[in-house]
Amino acid sequence: MYNTFMKFVFLATSYATIYLIYVKFKATYDHNHDTFRIEFLILPSLALALLINHYFNFLEVLWTFSIYLESVAILPQLFMVSKTGEAESITSHYLFALGSYRALYIFNWIYRYATEGHYDPIAIVAGVVQTVLYCDFFYLYITKVLKGKKLQLPA
């Protein structure tokens, strides 16, 4: 019951987020700087999911695709930050929270392996890739934002 309820909550908040992005806050979209081509993330993630998965069935390939895509999904935001050379305060805090959430998974993997002997190489490799993508941002966040400065990339 809890799992089903949480899935509905997740879907409802996802739909609400999509509504807010495309309807309520549409005017805040930065067309000039958002030039990242998402097919460069989607197509390799799909190809990798078709080639490397636990079992070759529809749901397993979809799950694997979502894991691979999640690991690189932050690239458009990081690309936008690198293109503009700076990030709003709320954006930098958001990116730090996302990176921290992913980095905390490492402790979960260690705990699960120590207590259950369980590990998922697909999730671990994708999670490490995602965490590595955040490392440069973490350095800038710690050296700039936590000292009260605006996040600007070095020239």
mmCIF file of C-alpha atoms in Angstrom:
data_model
loop_
_atom_site.group_PDB
_atom_site.id
_atom_site.type_symbol
_atom_site.label_atom_id
_atom_site.label_comp_id
_atom_site.label_asym_id
_atom_site.label_seq_id
_atom_site.Cartn_x
_atom_site.Cartn_y
_atom_site.Cartn_z
ATOM 1 C CA MET A 1 0.000 0.000 0.000
ATOM 2 C CA TYR A 2 2.797 2.424 0.922
ATOM 3 C CA ASN A 3 4.678 1.703 -2.309
ATOM 4 C CA THR A 4 1.567 2.278 -4.438
ATOM 5 C CA PHE A 5 0.757 5.496 -2.585
ATOM 6 C CA MET A 6 4.294 6.802 -3.046
ATOM 7 C CA LYS A 7 4.197 5.996 -6.766
ATOM 8 C CA PHE A 8 1.023 8.061 -7.098
ATOM 9 C CA VAL A 9 2.625 10.906 -5.139
ATOM 10 C CA PHE A 10 5.688 10.711 -7.381
ATOM 11 C CA LEU A 11 3.556 10.779 -10.546
ATOM 12 C CA ALA A 12 1.420 13.654 -9.253
ATOM 13 C CA THR A 13 4.435 15.768 -8.334
ATOM 14 C CA SER A 14 6.055 14.951 -11.684
ATOM 15 C CA TYR A 15 2.957 16.099 -13.566
ATOM 16 C CA ALA A 16 2.740 19.214 -11.399
ATOM 17 C CA THR A 17 6.381 19.996 -12.145
ATOM 18 C CA ILE A 18 5.806 19.584 -15.883
ATOM 19 C CA TYR A 19 2.778 21.883 -15.650
ATOM 20 C CA LEU A 20 4.787 24.523 -13.792
ATOM 21 C CA ILE A 21 7.651 24.348 -16.288
ATOM 22 C CA TYR A 22 5.570 24.459 -19.463
ATOM 23 C CA VAL A 23 2.641 26.642 -18.375
ATOM 24 C CA LYS A 24 3.127 28.762 -15.286
ATOM 25 C CA PHE A 25 6.843 29.596 -15.653
ATOM 26 C CA LYS A 26 7.150 29.300 -19.431
ATOM 27 C CA ALA A 27 8.339 32.924 -19.721
ATOM 28 C CA THR A 28 11.440 32.183 -17.618
ATOM 29 C CA TYR A 29 12.800 29.664 -20.126
ATOM 30 C CA ASP A 30 16.154 30.783 -21.560
ATOM 31 C CA HIS A 31 15.974 29.849 -25.251
ATOM 32 C CA ASN A 32 19.289 31.515 -26.095
ATOM 33 C CA HIS A 33 21.422 29.437 -23.756
ATOM 34 C CA ASP A 34 19.534 26.137 -23.791
ATOM 35 C CA THR A 35 21.165 24.620 -26.859
ATOM 36 C CA PHE A 36 22.095 21.189 -25.517
ATOM 37 C CA ARG A 37 20.805 18.468 -27.820
ATOM 38 C CA ILE A 38 19.183 15.873 -25.578
ATOM 39 C CA GLU A 39 19.303 13.213 -28.273
ATOM 40 C CA PHE A 40 23.024 12.994 -27.455
ATOM 41 C CA LEU A 41 21.943 11.650 -24.060
ATOM 42 C CA ILE A 42 18.831 9.682 -24.975
ATOM 43 C CA LEU A 43 20.158 7.676 -27.918
ATOM 44 C CA PRO A 44 23.405 6.450 -26.284
ATOM 45 C CA SER A 45 21.491 5.623 -23.082
ATOM 46 C CA LEU A 46 18.962 3.615 -25.077
ATOM 47 C CA ALA A 47 21.667 1.820 -27.068
ATOM 48 C CA LEU A 48 23.553 0.993 -23.878
ATOM 49 C CA ALA A 49 20.349 -0.260 -22.235
ATOM 50 C CA LEU A 50 19.713 -2.553 -25.186
ATOM 51 C CA LEU A 51 23.269 -3.895 -25.065
ATOM 52 C CA ILE A 52 23.987 -4.050 -21.321
ATOM 53 C CA ASN A 53 21.139 -5.111 -19.024
ATOM 54 C CA HIS A 54 20.383 -7.880 -16.538
ATOM 55 C CA TYR A 55 17.679 -9.585 -18.624
ATOM 56 C CA PHE A 56 16.633 -8.729 -22.136
ATOM 57 C CA ASN A 57 12.945 -8.043 -21.616
ATOM 58 C CA PHE A 58 10.910 -4.887 -22.080
ATOM 59 C CA LEU A 59 10.658 -3.734 -18.454
ATOM 60 C CA GLU A 60 14.289 -4.546 -17.668
ATOM 61 C CA VAL A 61 15.518 -2.590 -20.695
ATOM 62 C CA LEU A 62 13.297 0.359 -19.683
ATOM 63 C CA TRP A 63 14.637 0.258 -16.111
ATOM 64 C CA THR A 64 18.227 0.057 -17.349
ATOM 65 C CA PHE A 65 17.574 2.914 -19.795
ATOM 66 C CA SER A 66 16.257 5.059 -16.932
ATOM 67 C CA ILE A 67 19.364 4.315 -14.846
ATOM 68 C CA TYR A 68 21.725 5.219 -17.687
ATOM 69 C CA LEU A 69 19.739 8.335 -18.611
ATOM 70 C CA GLU A 70 19.596 9.516 -14.997
ATOM 71 C CA SER A 71 23.369 9.273 -14.759
ATOM 72 C CA VAL A 72 23.828 11.838 -17.541
ATOM 73 C CA ALA A 73 20.592 13.830 -17.204
ATOM 74 C CA ILE A 74 22.340 16.663 -15.366
ATOM 75 C CA LEU A 75 24.585 17.418 -18.347
ATOM 76 C CA PRO A 76 22.179 19.938 -19.962
ATOM 77 C CA GLN A 77 22.082 21.962 -16.721
ATOM 78 C CA LEU A 78 25.853 21.805 -16.306
ATOM 79 C CA PHE A 79 26.219 22.756 -19.979
ATOM 80 C CA MET A 80 23.962 25.775 -19.408
ATOM 81 C CA VAL A 81 26.020 26.831 -16.378
ATOM 82 C CA SER A 82 29.238 26.486 -18.361
ATOM 83 C CA LYS A 83 27.767 28.391 -21.314
ATOM 84 C CA THR A 84 26.513 31.321 -19.237
ATOM 85 C CA GLY A 85 29.533 31.224 -16.931
ATOM 86 C CA GLU A 86 27.430 31.513 -13.774
ATOM 87 C CA ALA A 87 24.498 30.028 -11.913
ATOM 88 C CA GLU A 88 21.735 31.579 -9.865
ATOM 89 C CA SER A 89 22.006 30.921 -6.150
ATOM 90 C CA ILE A 90 18.949 28.663 -6.107
ATOM 91 C CA THR A 91 20.281 26.717 -9.110
ATOM 92 C CA SER A 92 23.628 26.114 -7.471
ATOM 93 C CA HIS A 93 21.965 24.926 -4.236
ATOM 94 C CA TYR A 94 19.677 22.657 -6.281
ATOM 95 C CA LEU A 95 22.606 21.155 -8.194
ATOM 96 C CA PHE A 96 24.491 20.603 -4.951
ATOM 97 C CA ALA A 97 21.471 18.841 -3.430
ATOM 98 C CA LEU A 98 21.135 16.593 -6.490
ATOM 99 C CA GLY A 99 24.815 15.723 -6.422
ATOM 100 C CA SER A 100 24.729 15.060 -2.693
ATOM 101 C CA TYR A 101 21.730 12.778 -3.072
ATOM 102 C CA ARG A 102 23.605 10.752 -5.669
ATOM 103 C CA ALA A 103 26.842 10.706 -3.671
ATOM 104 C CA LEU A 104 24.924 9.367 -0.638
ATOM 105 C CA TYR A 105 23.976 6.344 -2.715
ATOM 106 C CA ILE A 106 27.595 5.234 -2.438
ATOM 107 C CA PHE A 107 27.073 4.704 1.299
ATOM 108 C CA ASN A 108 23.880 2.778 0.541
ATOM 109 C CA TRP A 109 25.741 0.479 -1.855
ATOM 110 C CA ILE A 110 28.465 -0.172 0.708
ATOM 111 C CA TYR A 111 25.889 -0.848 3.447
ATOM 112 C CA ARG A 112 23.817 -3.197 1.269
ATOM 113 C CA TYR A 113 26.879 -5.097 0.149
ATOM 114 C CA ALA A 114 28.123 -5.427 3.749
ATOM 115 C CA THR A 115 24.763 -6.529 5.176
ATOM 116 C CA GLU A 116 23.113 -8.369 2.266
ATOM 117 C CA GLY A 117 25.948 -9.190 -0.107
ATOM 118 C CA HIS A 118 23.929 -7.390 -2.798
ATOM 119 C CA TYR A 119 25.366 -5.171 -5.475
ATOM 120 C CA ASP A 120 24.072 -4.066 -8.854
ATOM 121 C CA PRO A 121 26.924 -3.310 -11.247
ATOM 122 C CA ILE A 122 24.686 -1.338 -13.635
ATOM 123 C CA ALA A 123 23.414 0.972 -10.887
ATOM 124 C CA ILE A 124 26.873 1.318 -9.350
ATOM 125 C CA VAL A 125 28.660 2.212 -12.597
ATOM 126 C CA ALA A 126 25.915 4.655 -13.614
ATOM 127 C CA GLY A 127 25.924 6.202 -10.135
ATOM 128 C CA VAL A 128 29.687 6.614 -10.141
ATOM 129 C CA VAL A 129 29.492 8.273 -13.585
ATOM 130 C CA GLN A 130 26.827 10.650 -12.279
ATOM 131 C CA THR A 131 28.815 11.468 -9.139
ATOM 132 C CA VAL A 132 31.967 12.112 -11.190
ATOM 133 C CA LEU A 133 30.007 14.538 -13.389
ATOM 134 C CA TYR A 134 29.176 16.521 -10.246
ATOM 135 C CA CYS A 135 32.725 16.617 -8.843
ATOM 136 C CA ASP A 136 33.847 19.768 -10.666
ATOM 137 C CA PHE A 137 30.615 21.489 -9.681
ATOM 138 C CA PHE A 138 31.106 20.391 -6.042
ATOM 139 C CA TYR A 139 34.527 22.005 -5.988
ATOM 140 C CA LEU A 140 33.152 25.305 -7.300
ATOM 141 C CA TYR A 141 30.191 25.137 -4.920
ATOM 142 C CA ILE A 142 32.373 24.583 -1.853
ATOM 143 C CA THR A 143 34.974 27.208 -2.788
ATOM 144 C CA LYS A 144 32.496 29.893 -3.897
ATOM 145 C CA VAL A 145 28.887 29.497 -2.763
ATOM 146 C CA LEU A 146 29.596 28.336 0.782
ATOM 147 C CA LYS A 147 31.810 31.405 1.201
ATOM 148 C CA GLY A 148 28.931 33.673 0.192
ATOM 149 C CA LYS A 149 30.133 34.379 -3.336
ATOM 150 C CA LYS A 150 28.144 33.935 -6.536
ATOM 151 C CA LEU A 151 28.939 30.790 -8.486
ATOM 152 C CA GLN A 152 30.915 31.944 -11.506
ATOM 153 C CA LEU A 153 33.133 29.755 -13.585
ATOM 154 C CA PRO A 154 36.797 30.695 -13.830
ATOM 155 C CA ALA A 155 37.622 32.649 -16.991
#
